[in-house]
JSON list of C-alpha atoms in Angstrom, two decimals:
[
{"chain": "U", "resi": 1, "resn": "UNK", "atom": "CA", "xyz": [0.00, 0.00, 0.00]},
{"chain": "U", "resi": 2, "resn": "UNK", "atom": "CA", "xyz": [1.39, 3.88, -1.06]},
{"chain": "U", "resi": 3, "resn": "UNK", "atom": "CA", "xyz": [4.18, 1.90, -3.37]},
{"chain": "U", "resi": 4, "resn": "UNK", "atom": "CA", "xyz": [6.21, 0.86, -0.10]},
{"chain": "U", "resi": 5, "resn": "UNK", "atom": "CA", "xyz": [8.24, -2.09, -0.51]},
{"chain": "U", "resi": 6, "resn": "UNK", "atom": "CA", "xyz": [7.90, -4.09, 2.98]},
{"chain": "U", "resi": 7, "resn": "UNK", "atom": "CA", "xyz": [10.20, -7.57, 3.62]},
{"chain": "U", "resi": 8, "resn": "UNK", "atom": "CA", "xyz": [8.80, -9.98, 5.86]},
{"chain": "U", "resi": 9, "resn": "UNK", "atom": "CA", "xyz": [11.52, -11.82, 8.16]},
{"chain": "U", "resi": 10, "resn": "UNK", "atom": "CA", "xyz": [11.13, -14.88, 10.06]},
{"chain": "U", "resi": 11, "resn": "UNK", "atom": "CA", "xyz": [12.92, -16.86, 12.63]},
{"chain": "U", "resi": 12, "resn": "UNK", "atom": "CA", "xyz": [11.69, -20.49, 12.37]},
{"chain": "U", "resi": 13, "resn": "UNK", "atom": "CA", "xyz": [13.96, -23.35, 13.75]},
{"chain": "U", "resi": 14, "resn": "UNK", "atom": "CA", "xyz": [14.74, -26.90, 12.39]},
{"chain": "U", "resi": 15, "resn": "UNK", "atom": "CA", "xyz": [13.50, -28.24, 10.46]},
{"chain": "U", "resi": 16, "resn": "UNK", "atom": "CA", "xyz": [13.19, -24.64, 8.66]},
{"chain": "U", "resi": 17, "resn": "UNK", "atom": "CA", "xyz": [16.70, -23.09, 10.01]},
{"chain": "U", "resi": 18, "resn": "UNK", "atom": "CA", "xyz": [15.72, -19.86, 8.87]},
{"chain": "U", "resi": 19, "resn": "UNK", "atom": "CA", "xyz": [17.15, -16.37, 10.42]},
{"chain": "U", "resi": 20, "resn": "UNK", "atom": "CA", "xyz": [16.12, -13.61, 8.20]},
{"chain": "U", "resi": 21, "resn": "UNK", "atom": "CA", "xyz": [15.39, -11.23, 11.34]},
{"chain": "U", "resi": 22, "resn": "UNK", "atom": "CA", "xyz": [18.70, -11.18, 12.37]},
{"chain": "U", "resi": 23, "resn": "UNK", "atom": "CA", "xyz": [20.51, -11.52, 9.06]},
{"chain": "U", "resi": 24, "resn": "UNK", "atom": "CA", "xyz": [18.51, -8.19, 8.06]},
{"chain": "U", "resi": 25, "resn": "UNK", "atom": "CA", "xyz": [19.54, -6.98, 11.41]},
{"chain": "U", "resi": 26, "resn": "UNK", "atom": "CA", "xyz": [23.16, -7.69, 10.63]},
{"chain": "U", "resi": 27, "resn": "UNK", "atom": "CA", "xyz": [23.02, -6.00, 7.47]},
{"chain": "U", "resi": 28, "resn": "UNK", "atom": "CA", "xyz": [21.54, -2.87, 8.52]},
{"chain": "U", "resi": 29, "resn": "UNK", "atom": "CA", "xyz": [23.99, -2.59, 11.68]},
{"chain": "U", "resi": 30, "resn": "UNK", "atom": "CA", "xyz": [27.33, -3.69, 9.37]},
{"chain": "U", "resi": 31, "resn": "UNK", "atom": "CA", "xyz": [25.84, -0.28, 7.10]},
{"chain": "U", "resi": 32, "resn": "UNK", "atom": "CA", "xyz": [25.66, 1.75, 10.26]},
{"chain": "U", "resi": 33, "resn": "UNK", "atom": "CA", "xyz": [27.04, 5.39, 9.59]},
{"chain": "U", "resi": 34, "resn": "UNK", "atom": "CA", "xyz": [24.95, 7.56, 12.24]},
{"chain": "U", "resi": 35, "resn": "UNK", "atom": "CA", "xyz": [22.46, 5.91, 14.55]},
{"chain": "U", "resi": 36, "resn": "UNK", "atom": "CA", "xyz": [21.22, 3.10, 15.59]},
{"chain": "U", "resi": 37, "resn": "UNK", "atom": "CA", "xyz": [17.72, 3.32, 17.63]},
{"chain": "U", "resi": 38, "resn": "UNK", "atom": "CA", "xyz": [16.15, 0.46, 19.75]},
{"chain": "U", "resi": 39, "resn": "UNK", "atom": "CA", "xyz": [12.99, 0.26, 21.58]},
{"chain": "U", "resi": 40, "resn": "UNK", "atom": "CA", "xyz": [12.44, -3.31, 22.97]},
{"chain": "U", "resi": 41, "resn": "UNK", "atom": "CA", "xyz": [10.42, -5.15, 25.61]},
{"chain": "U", "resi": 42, "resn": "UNK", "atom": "CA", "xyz": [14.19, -6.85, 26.37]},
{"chain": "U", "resi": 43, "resn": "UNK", "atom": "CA", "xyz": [17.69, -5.38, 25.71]},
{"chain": "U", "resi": 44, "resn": "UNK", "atom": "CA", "xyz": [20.29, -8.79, 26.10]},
{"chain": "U", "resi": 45, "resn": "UNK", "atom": "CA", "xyz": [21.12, -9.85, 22.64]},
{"chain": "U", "resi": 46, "resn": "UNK", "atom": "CA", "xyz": [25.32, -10.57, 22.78]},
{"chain": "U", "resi": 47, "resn": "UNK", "atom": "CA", "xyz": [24.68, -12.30, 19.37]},
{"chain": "U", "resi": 48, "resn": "UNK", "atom": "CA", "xyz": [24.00, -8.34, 18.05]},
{"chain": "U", "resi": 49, "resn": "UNK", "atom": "CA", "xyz": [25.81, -6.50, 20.38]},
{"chain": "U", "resi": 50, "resn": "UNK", "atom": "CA", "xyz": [29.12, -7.60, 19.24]},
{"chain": "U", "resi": 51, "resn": "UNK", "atom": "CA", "xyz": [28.39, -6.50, 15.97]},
{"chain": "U", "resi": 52, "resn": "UNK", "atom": "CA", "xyz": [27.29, -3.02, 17.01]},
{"chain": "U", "resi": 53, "resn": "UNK", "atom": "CA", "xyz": [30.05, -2.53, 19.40]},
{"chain": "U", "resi": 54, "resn": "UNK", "atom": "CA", "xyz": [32.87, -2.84, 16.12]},
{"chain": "U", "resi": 55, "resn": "UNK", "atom": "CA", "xyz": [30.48, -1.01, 14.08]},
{"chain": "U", "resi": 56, "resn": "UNK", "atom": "CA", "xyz": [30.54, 1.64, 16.83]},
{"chain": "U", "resi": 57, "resn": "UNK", "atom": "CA", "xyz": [34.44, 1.11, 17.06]},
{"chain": "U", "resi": 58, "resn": "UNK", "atom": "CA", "xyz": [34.36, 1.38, 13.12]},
{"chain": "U", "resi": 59, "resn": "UNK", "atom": "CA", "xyz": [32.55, 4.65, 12.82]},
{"chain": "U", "resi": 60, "resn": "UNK", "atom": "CA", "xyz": [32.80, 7.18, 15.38]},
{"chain": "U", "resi": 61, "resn": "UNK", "atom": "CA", "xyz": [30.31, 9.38, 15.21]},
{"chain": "U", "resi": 62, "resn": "UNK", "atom": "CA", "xyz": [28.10, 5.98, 15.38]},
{"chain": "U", "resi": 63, "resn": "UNK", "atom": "CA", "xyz": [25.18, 6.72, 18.26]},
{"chain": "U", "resi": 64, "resn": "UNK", "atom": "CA", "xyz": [23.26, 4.14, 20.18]},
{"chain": "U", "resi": 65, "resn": "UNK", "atom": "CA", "xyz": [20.06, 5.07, 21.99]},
{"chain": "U", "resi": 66, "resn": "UNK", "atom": "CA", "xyz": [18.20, 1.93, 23.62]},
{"chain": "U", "resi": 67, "resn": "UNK", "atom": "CA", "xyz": [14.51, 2.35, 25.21]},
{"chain": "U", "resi": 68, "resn": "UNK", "atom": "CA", "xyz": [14.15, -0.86, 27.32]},
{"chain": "U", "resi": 69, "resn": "UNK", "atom": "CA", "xyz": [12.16, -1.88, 30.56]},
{"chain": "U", "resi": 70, "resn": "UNK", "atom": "CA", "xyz": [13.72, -1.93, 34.11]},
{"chain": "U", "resi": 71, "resn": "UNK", "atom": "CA", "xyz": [15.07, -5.52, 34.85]},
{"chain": "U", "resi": 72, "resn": "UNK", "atom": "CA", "xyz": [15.51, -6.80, 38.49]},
{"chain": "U", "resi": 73, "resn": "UNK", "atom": "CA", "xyz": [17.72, -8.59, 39.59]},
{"chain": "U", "resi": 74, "resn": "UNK", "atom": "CA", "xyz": [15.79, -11.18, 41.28]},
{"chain": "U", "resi": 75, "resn": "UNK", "atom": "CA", "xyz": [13.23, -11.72, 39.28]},
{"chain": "U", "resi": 76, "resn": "UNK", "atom": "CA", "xyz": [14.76, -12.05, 35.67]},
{"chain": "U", "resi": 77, "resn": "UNK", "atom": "CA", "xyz": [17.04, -14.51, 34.77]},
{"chain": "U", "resi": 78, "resn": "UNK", "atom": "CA", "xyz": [18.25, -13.10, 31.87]},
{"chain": "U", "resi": 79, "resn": "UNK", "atom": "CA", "xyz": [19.66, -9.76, 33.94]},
{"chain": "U", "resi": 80, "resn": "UNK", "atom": "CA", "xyz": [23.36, -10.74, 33.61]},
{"chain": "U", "resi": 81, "resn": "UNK", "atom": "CA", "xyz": [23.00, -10.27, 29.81]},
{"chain": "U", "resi": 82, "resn": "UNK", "atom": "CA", "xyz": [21.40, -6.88, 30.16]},
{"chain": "U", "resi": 83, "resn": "UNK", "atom": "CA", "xyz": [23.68, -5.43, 32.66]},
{"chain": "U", "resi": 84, "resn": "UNK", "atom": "CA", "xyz": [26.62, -7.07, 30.71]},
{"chain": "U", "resi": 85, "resn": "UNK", "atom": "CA", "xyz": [25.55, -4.84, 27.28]},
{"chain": "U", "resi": 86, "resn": "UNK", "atom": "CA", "xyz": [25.20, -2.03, 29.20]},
{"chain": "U", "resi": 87, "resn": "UNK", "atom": "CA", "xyz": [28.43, -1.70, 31.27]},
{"chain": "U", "resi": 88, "resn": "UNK", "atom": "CA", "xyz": [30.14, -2.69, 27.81]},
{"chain": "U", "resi": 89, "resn": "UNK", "atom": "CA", "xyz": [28.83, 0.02, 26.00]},
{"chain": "U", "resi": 90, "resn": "UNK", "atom": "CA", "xyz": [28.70, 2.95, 29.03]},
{"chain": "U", "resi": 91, "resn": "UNK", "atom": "CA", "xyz": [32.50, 1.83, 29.23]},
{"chain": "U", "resi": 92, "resn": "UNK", "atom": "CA", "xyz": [33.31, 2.51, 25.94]},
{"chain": "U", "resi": 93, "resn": "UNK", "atom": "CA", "xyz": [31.19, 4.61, 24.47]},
{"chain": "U", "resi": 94, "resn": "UNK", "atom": "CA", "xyz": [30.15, 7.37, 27.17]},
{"chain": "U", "resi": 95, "resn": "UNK", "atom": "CA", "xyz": [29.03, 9.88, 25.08]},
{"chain": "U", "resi": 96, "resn": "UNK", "atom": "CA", "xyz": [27.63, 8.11, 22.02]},
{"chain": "U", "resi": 97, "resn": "UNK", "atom": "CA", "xyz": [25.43, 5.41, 23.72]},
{"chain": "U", "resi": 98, "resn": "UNK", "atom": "CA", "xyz": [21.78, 5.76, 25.98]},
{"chain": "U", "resi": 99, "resn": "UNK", "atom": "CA", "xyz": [19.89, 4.08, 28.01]},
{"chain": "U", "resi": 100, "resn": "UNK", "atom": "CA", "xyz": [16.41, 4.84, 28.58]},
{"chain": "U", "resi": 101, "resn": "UNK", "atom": "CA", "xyz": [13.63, 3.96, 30.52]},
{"chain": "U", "resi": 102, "resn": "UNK", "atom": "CA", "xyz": [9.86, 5.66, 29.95]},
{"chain": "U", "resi": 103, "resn": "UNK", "atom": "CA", "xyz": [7.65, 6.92, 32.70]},
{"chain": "U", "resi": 104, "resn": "UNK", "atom": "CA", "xyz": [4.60, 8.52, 33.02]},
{"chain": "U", "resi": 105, "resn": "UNK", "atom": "CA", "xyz": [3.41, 11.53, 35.21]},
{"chain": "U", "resi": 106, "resn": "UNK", "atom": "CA", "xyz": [0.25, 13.13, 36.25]},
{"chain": "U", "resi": 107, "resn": "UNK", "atom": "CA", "xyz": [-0.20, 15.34, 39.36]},
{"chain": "U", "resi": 108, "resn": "UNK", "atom": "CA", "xyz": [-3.27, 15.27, 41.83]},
{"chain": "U", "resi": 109, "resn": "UNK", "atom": "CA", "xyz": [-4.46, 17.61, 44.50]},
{"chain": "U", "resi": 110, "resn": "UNK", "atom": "CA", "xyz": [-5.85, 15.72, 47.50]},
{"chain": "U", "resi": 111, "resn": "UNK", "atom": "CA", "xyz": [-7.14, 16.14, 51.01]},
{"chain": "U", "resi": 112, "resn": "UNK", "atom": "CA", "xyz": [-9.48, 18.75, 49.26]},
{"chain": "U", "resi": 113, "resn": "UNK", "atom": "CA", "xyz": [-6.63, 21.65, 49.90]},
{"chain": "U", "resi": 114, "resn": "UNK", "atom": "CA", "xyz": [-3.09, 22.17, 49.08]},
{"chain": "U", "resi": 115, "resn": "UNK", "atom": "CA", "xyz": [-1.41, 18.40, 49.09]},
{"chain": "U", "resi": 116, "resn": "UNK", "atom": "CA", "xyz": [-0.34, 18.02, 45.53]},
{"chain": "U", "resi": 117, "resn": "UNK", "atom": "CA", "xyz": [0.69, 14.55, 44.98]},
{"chain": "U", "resi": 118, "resn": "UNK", "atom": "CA", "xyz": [2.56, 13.19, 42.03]},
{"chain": "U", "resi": 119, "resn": "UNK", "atom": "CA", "xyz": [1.94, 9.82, 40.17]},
{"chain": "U", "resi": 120, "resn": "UNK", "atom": "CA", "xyz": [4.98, 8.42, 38.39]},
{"chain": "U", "resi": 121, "resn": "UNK", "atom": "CA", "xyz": [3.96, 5.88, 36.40]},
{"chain": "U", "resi": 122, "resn": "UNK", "atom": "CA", "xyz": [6.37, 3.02, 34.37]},
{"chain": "U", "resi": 123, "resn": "UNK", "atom": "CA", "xyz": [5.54, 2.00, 31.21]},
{"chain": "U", "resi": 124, "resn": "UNK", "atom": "CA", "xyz": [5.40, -1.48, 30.24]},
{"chain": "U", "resi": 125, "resn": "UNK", "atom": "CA", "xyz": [7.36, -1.52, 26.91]},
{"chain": "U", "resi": 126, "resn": "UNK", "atom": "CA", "xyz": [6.35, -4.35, 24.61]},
{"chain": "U", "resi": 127, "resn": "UNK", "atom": "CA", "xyz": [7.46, -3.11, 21.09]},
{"chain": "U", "resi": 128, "resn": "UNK", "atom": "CA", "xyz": [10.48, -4.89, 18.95]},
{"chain": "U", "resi": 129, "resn": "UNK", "atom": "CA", "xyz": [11.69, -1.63, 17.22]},
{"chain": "U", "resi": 130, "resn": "UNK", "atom": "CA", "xyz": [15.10, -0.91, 15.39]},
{"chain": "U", "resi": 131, "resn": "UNK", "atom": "CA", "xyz": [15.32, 2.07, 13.55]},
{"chain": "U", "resi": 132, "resn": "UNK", "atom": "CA", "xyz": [19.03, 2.83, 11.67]},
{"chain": "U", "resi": 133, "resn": "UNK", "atom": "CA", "xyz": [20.01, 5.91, 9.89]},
{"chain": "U", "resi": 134, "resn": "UNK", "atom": "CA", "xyz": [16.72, 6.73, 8.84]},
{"chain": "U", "resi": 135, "resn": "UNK", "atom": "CA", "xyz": [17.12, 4.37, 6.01]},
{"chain": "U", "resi": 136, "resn": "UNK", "atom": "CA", "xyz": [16.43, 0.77, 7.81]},
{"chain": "U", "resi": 137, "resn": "UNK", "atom": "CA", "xyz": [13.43, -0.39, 10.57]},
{"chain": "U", "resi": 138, "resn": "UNK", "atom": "CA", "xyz": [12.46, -3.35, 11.44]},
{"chain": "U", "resi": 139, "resn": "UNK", "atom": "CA", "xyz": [9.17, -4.30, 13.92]},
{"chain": "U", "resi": 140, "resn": "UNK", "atom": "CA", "xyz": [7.30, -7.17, 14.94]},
{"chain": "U", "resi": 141, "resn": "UNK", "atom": "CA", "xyz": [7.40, -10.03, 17.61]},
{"chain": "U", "resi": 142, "resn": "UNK", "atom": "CA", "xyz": [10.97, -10.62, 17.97]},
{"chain": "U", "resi": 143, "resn": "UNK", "atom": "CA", "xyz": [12.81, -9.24, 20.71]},
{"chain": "U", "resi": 144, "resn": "UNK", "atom": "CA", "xyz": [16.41, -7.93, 21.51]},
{"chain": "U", "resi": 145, "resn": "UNK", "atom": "CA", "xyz": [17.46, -11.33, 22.80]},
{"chain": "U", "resi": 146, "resn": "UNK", "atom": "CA", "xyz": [19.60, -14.61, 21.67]},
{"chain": "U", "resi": 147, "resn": "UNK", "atom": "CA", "xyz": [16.26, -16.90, 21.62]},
{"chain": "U", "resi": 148, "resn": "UNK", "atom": "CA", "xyz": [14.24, -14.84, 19.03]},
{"chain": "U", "resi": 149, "resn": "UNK", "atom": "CA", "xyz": [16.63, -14.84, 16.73]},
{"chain": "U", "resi": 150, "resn": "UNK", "atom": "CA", "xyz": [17.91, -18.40, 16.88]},
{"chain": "U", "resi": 151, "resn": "UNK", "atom": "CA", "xyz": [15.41, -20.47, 17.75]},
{"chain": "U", "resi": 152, "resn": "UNK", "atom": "CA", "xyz": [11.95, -19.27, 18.89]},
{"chain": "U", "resi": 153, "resn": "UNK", "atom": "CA", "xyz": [9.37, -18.95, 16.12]},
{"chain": "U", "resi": 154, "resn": "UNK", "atom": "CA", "xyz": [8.70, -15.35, 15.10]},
{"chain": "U", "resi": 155, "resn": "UNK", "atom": "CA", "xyz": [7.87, -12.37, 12.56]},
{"chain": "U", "resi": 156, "resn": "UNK", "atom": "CA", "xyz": [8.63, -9.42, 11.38]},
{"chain": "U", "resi": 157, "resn": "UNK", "atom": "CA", "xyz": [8.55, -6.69, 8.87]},
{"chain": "U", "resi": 158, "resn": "UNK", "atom": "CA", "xyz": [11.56, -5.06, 7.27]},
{"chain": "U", "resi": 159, "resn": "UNK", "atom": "CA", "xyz": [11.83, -1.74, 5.22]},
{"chain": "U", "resi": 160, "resn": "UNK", "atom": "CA", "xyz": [14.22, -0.08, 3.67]},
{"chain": "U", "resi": 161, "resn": "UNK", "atom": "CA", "xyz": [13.10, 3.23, 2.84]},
{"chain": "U", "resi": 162, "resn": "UNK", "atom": "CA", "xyz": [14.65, 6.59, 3.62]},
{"chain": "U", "resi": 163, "resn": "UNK", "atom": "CA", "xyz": [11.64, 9.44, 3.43]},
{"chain": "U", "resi": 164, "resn": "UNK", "atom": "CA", "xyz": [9.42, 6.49, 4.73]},
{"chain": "U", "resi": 165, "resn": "UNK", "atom": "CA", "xyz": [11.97, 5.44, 7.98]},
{"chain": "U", "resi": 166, "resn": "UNK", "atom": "CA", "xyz": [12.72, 9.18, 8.45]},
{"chain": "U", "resi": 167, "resn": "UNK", "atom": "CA", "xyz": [9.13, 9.83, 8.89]},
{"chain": "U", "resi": 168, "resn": "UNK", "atom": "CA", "xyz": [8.77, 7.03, 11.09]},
{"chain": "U", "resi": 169, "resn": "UNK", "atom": "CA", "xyz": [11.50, 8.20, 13.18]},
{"chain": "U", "resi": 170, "resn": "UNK", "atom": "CA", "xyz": [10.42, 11.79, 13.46]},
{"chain": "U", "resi": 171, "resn": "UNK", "atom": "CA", "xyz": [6.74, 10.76, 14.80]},
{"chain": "U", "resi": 172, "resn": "UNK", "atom": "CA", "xyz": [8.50, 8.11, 17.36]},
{"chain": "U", "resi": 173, "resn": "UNK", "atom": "CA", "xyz": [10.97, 10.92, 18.64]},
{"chain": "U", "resi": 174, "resn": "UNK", "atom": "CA", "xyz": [8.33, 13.97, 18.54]},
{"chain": "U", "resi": 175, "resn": "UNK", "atom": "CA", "xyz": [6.26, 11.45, 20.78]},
{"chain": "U", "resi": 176, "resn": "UNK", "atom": "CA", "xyz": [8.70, 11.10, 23.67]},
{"chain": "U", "resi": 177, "resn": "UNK", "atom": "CA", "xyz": [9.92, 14.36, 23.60]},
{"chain": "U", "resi": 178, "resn": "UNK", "atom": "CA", "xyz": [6.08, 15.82, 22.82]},
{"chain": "U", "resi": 179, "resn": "UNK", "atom": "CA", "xyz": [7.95, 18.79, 20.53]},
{"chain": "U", "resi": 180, "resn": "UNK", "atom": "CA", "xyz": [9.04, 18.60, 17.17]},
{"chain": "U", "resi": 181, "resn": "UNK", "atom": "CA", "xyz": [12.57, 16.99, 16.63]},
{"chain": "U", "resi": 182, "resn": "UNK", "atom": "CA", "xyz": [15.88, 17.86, 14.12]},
{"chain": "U", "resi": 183, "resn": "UNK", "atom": "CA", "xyz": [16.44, 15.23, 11.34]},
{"chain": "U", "resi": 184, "resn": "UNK", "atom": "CA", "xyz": [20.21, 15.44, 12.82]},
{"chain": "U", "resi": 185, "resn": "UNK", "atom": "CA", "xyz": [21.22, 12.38, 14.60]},
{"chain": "U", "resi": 186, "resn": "UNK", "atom": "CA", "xyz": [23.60, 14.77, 16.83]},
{"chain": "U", "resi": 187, "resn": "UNK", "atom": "CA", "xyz": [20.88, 17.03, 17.97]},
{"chain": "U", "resi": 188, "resn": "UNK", "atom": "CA", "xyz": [18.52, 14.90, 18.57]},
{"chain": "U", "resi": 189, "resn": "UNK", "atom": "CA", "xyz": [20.73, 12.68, 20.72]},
{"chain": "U", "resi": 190, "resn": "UNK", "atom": "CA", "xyz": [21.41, 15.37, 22.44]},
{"chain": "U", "resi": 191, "resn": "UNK", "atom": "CA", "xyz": [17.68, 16.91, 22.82]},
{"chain": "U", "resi": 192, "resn": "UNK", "atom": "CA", "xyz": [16.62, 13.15, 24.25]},
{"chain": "U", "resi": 193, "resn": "UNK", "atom": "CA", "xyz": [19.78, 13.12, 27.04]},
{"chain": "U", "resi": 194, "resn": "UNK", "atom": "CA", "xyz": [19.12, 16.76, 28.38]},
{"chain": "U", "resi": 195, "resn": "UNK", "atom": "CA", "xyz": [14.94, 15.93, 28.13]},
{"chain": "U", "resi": 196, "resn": "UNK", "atom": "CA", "xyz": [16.27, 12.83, 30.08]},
{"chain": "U", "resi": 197, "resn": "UNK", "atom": "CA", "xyz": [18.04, 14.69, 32.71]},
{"chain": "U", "resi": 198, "resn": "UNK", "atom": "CA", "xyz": [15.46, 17.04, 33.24]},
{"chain": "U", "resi": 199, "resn": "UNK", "atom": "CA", "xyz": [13.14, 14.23, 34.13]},
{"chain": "U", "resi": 200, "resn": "UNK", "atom": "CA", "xyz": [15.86, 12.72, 36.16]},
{"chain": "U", "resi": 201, "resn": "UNK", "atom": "CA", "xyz": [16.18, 15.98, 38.18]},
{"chain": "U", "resi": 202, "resn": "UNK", "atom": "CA", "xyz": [12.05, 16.38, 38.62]},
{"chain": "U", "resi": 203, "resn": "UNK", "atom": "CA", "xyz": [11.80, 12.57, 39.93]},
{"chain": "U", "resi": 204, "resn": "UNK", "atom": "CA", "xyz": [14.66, 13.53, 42.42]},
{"chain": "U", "resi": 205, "resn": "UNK", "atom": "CA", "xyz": [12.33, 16.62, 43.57]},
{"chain": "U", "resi": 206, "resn": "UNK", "atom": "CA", "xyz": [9.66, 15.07, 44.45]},
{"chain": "U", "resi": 207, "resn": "UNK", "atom": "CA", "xyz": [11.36, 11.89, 45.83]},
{"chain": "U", "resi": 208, "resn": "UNK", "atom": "CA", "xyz": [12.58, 14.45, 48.11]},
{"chain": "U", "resi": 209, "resn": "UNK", "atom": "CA", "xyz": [9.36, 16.15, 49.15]},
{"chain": "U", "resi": 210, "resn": "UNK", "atom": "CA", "xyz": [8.01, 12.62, 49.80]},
{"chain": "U", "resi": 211, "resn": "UNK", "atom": "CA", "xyz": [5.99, 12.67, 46.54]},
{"chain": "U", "resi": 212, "resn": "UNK", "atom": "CA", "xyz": [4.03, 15.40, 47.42]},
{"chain": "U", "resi": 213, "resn": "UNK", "atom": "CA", "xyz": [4.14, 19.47, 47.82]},
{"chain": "U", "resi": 214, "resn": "UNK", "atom": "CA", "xyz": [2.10, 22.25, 48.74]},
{"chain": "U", "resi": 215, "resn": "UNK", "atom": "CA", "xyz": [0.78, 23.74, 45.58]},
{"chain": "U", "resi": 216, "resn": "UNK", "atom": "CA", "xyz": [-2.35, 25.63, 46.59]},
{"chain": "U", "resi": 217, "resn": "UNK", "atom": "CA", "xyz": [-5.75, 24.41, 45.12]},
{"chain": "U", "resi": 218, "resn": "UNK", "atom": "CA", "xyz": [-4.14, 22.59, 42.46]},
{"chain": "U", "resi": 219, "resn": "UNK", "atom": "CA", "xyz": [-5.63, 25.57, 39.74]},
{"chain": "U", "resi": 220, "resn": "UNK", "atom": "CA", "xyz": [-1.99, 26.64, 38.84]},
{"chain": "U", "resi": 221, "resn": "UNK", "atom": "CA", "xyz": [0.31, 24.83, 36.40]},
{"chain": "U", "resi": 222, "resn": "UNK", "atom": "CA", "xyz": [3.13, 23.01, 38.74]},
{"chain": "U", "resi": 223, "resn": "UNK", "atom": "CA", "xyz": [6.28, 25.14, 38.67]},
{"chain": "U", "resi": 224, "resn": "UNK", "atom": "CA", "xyz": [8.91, 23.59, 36.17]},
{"chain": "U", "resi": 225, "resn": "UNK", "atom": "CA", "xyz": [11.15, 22.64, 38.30]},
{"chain": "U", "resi": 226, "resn": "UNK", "atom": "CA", "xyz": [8.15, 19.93, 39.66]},
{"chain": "U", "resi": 227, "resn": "UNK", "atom": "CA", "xyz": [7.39, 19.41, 35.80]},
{"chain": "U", "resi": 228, "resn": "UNK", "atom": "CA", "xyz": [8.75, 16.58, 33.71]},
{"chain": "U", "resi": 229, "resn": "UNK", "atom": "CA", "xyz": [9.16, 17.36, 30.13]},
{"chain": "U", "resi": 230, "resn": "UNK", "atom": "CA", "xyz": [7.41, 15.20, 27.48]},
{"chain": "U", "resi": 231, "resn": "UNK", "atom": "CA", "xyz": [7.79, 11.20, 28.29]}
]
């Protein structure tokens, strides 16, 4: 539909052995010249991670940005993979790889008066997303991890289209950020770590007022400084 060409990829084991997710995946990372943006449920794939650590070694001005779900510890077995990749990558690539988590916020005025309580909310990320250069994205069931690429059964469709994948891009950015966003991979990086930080500082702020503040009836917008921006 609209004269898009759109590649369907599978993972299907024996007896089928086929891998076309993460050969498409390979191909689009080995072509790598200025970003590289993920937004999956999981984020522990050291079959793919190699690769985009040389690619990242290969071409520096290379960015990563990765919008995963909080693991714990306890809970997830696959942690040591996730926490692997990322102290890999923070180590060294500082300033051309992020991590992100999303969050939601809403404010509330209870006890009738002047308690003004926020609610931080996580989000439960379940896309499979890679986005490259805005030339290359890929979506569908498999995740960032060894088993959908190797030997659980899944889908999912591949384009390579630049005005199409920049477009795609633009609307996925302008959504977090909730402001239009530059088609430069360098400014937008940037825009998404000092959105992040502001965030970072707001969630401090409140942590430290116990959650709540005295903001009159509730009638006035929150001062920025209580006010996350975007996502």
């Amino acid at each position: 539909m609209g004269g898009k060409q759109v590649q369907i990829t599978t993972t299907m084991p024996a007896p089928y052995h086929e891998n076309s997710i993460l050969e498409s995946w390979f191909n689009a990372i080995n072509q790598a010249q200025e970003y590289i943006l993920i937004e999956d449920q999981y984020w522990r794939i050291p079959i793919l991670l190699d690769a985009i650590i040389q690619r990242m070694r290969d071409v520096p001005q290379l960015r990563l940005v990765v919008i995963t779900m909080p693991i714990n510890e306890w809970t997830d077995g696959g942690c040591y993979w996730t926490y692997e990749g990322h102290e890999r990558l923070s180590a060294e690539f500082p300033d051309r790889y992020r991590l992100y988590q999303l969050r939601s916020f809403d404010s509330v005025v209870t006890w009738g008066w002047d308690e003004t309580e926020s609610r931080f909310v996580d989000m439960y990320i379940h896309s499979k997303l890679l986005l490259v250069d805005d030339k290359f994205l890929s979506v569908g069931s498999c995740n960032k991890n060894n088993r959908g690429v190797i030997y659980e059964r899944e889908m999912s469709a591949a384009v390579l289209d630049p005005d199409w994948v920049a477009q795609q891009r633009r609307r996925i950015l302008t959504n977090l950020l909730k402001r239009p966003v530059s088609d430069d991979p360098q400014v937008w990086f940037g825009e998404m770590a000092v959105s992040a930080a502001w965030n970072d500082g707001v969630y401090a702020a409140w942590d430290d007022e116990g959650w709540d503040i005295d903001n009159g009836d509730g009638s006035a917008p929150l001062p920025a400084t209580w006010s996350p921006v975007g996502v």
